Coordinates of C-alpha atoms in Angstrom, one line a residue:
X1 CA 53.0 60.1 -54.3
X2 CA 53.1 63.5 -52.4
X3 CA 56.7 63.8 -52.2
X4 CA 57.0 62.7 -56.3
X5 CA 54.9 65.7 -57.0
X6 CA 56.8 68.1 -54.7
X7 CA 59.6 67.2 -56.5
X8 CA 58.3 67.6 -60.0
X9 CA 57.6 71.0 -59.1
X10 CA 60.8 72.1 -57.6
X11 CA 62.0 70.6 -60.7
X12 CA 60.1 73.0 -63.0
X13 CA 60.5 76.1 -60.8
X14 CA 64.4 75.1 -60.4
X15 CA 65.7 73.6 -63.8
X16 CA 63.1 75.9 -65.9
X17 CA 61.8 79.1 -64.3
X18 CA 64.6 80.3 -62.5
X19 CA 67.3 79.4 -65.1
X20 CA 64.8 81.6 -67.7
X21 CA 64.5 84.1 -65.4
X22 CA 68.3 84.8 -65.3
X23 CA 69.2 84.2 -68.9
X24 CA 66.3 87.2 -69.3
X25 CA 68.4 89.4 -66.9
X26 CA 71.3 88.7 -68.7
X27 CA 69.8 89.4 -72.6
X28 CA 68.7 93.2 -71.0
X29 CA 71.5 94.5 -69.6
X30 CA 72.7 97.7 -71.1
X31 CA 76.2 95.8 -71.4
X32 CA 75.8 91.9 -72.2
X33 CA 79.0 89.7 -70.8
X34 CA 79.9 87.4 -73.5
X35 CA 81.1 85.0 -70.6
X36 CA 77.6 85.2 -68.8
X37 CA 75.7 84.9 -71.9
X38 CA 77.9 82.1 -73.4
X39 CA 77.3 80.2 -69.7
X40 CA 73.3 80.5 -69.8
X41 CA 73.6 79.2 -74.1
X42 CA 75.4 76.0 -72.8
X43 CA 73.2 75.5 -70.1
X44 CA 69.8 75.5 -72.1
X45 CA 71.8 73.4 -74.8
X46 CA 72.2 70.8 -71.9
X47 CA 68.9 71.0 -70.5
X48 CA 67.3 70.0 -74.2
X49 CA 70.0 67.3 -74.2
X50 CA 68.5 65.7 -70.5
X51 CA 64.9 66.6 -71.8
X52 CA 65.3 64.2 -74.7
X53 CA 67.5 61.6 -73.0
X54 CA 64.4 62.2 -70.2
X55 CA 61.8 60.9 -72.2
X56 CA 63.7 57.3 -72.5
X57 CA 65.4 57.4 -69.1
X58 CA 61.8 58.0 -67.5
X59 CA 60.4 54.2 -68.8
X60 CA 63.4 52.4 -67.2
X61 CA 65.0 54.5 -64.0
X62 CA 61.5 55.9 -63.3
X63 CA 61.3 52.5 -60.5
X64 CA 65.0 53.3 -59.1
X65 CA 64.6 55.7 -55.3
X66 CA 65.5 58.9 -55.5
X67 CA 65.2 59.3 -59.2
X68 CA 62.9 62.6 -59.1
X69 CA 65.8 63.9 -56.3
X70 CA 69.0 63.4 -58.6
X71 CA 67.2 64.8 -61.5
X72 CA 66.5 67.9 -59.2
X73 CA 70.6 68.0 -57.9
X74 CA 71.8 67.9 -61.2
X75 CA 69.6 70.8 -62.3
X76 CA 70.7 72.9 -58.9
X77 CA 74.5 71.4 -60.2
X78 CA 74.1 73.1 -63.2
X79 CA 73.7 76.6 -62.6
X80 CA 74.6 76.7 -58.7
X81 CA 77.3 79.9 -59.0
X82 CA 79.6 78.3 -56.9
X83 CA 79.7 74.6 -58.6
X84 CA 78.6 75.9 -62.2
X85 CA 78.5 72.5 -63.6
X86 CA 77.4 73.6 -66.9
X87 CA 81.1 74.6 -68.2
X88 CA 82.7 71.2 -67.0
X89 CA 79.5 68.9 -68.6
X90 CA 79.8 71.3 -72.0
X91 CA 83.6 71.2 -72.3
X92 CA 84.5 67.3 -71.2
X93 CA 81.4 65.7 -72.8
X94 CA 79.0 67.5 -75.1
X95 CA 81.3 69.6 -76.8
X96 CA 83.8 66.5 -78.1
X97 CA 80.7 64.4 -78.8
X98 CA 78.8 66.8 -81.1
X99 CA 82.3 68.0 -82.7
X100 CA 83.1 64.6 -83.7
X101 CA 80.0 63.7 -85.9
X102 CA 78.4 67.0 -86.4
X103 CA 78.9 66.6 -90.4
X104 CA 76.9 63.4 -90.0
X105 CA 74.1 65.1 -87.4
X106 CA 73.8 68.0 -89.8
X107 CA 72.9 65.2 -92.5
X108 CA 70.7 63.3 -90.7
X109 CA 68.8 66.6 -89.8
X110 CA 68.5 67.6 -93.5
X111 CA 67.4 64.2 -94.0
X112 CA 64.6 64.4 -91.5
X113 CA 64.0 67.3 -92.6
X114 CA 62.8 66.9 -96.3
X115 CA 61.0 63.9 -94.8
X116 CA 59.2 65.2 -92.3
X117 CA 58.1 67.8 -94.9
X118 CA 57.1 65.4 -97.0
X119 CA 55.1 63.4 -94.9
X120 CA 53.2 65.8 -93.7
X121 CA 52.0 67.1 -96.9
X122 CA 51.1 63.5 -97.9
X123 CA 49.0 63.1 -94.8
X124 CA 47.5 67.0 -95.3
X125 CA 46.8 65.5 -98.7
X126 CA 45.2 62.3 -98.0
X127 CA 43.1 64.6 -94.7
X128 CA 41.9 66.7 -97.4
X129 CA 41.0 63.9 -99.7
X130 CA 39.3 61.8 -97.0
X131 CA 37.7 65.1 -95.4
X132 CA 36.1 65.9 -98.9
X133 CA 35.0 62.3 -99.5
X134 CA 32.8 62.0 -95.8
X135 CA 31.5 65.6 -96.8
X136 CA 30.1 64.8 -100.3
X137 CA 29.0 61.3 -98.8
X138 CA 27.2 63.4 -95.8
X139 CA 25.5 65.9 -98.7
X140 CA 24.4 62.5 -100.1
X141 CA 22.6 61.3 -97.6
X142 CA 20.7 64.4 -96.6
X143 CA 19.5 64.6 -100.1
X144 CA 18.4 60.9 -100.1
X145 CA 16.4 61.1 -96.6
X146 CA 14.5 64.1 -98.1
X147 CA 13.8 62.9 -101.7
X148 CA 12.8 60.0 -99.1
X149 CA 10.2 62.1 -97.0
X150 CA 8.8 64.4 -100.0
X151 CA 7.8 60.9 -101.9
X152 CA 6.4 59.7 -98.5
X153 CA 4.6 62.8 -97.9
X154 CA 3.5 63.0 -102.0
X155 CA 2.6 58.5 -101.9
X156 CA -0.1 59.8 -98.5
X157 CA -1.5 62.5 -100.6
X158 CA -2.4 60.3 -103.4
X159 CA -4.4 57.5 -100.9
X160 CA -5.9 60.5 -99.7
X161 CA -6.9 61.2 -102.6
X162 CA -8.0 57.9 -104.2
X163 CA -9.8 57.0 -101.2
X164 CA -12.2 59.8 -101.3
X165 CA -11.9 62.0 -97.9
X166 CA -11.7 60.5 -94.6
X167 CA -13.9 57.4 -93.5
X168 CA -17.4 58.0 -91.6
X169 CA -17.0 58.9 -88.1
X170 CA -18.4 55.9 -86.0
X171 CA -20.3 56.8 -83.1
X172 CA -18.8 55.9 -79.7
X173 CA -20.0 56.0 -76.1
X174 CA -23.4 57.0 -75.1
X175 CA -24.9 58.3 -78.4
X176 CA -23.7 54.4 -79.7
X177 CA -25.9 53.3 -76.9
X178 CA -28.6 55.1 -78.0
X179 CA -28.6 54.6 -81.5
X180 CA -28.7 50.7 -80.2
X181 CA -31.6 51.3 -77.9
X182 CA -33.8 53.3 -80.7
X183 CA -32.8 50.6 -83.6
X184 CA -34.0 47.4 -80.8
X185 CA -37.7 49.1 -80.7
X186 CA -37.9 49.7 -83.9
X187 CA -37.4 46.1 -84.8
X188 CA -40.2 43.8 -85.4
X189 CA -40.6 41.0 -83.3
X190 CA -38.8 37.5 -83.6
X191 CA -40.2 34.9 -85.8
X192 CA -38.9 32.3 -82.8
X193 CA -42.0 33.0 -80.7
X194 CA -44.9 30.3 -81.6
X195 CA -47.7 31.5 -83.5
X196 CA -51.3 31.8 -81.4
X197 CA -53.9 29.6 -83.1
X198 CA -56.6 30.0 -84.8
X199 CA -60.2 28.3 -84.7
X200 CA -60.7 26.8 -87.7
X201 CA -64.4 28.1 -89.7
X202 CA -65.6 24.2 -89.2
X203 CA -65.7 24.6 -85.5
X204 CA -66.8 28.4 -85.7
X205 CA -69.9 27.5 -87.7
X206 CA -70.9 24.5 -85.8
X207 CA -70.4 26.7 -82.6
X208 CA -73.3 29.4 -84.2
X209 CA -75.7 26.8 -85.1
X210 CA -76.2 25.3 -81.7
X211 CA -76.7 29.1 -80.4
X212 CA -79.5 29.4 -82.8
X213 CA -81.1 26.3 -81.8
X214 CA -80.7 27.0 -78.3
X215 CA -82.1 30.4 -78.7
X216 CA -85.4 29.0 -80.7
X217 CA -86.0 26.7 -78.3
X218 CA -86.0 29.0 -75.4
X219 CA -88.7 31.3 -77.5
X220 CA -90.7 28.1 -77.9
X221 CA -91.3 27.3 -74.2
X222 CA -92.7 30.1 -73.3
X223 CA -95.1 29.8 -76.4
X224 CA -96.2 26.7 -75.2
X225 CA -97.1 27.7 -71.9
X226 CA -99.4 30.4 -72.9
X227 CA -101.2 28.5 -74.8

């Protein structure tokens, strides 16, 4: 894993930064070489070549040993001043290649290329339309949810209203226990208890009458003994 990223970044600094680097030199001189300048075009025309052939290659040789290290030699093949690989790969195998059916690639890219134009204004089209159908649909709900909460707000109000202020304010805790105590004396007492009797006037008068004749007869002894 180490040694695949080492090699992916000898790979950039090698194939890419480098190979940049001199193709700058080259543009500023005071006195370009055709030769040198030519040399540096056919390189970056290979290098786009491997790029796309790259992104294929990778998803079945990516597995093979050594893979990252051959892509880094044939980068170092390319421009090495000694080897200069780049003339021989242009000349024997690009060069007839893209000669041969350039009037057809030259098609194919006009082809593309009114396509791809195409396309992409249909989808900037259909973005636009979609875009503008989730924004009205987004306006429409915020205006729902508050025509929602000002008749919500307007439906309290009226029970308010109709209800005639707030309800009484029950007592609670010890003034609750008060108010109980005070209302328990105040009541009268229980019709459960028995009720005391009464003499009736039968017995009452009866009662009086033998105290009078007790008291009369007392008077008379004492009468009698004087006498």
């Amino acid at each position: 894993m180490f040694g695949n990223f080492i090699t992916r970044g000898l790979v950039l600094v090698l194939g890419y930064a480098y190979p940049a680097f001199e193709c700058f030199k080259t543009i500023e001189k005071n006195r370009v070489e055709i030769d040198e300048l030519r040399f540096w075009c056919q390189y970056w025309i290979i290098v786009a070549a491997l790029r796309i052939l790259e992104s294929f290659g990778d998803l079945f040789l990516s597995w093979l040993p050594m893979y990252g290290e051959a892509k880094l030699a044939l980068f170092i093949y390319l421009w090495y001043p000694k080897t200069k690989g780049t003339a021989y790969i242009y000349d024997t195998l690009l060069k007839p290649f893209v000669a041969k059916y350039e009037a057809d690639i030259d098609r194919s890219l006009v082809e593309f290329r009114a396509k791809a134009w195409d396309l992409a204004i249909y989808y900037w089209q259909n973005c636009t339309q979609l875009g503008q159908a989730k924004f009205l649909q987004m306006l429409q709900y915020i205006a729902s949810q508050s025509k929602r909460e000002i008749q919500s707000s307007s439906e309290e109000k009226n029970e308010t209203n109709h209800s005639g202020g707030e309800p009484p304010v029950t007592p609670s805790g010890l003034f609750n226990r008060n108010n109980k105590q005070l209302t328990d004396r105040k009541a009268p007492p229980s019709s459960s208890s028995p009720p005391s009797p009464r003499p009736s006037s039968s017995v009452h008068h009866s009662e009086e009458d033998n105290n009078l004749h007790g008291a009369r007869a007392k008077l008379r002894r004492p009468n009698k003994e004087i006498s």
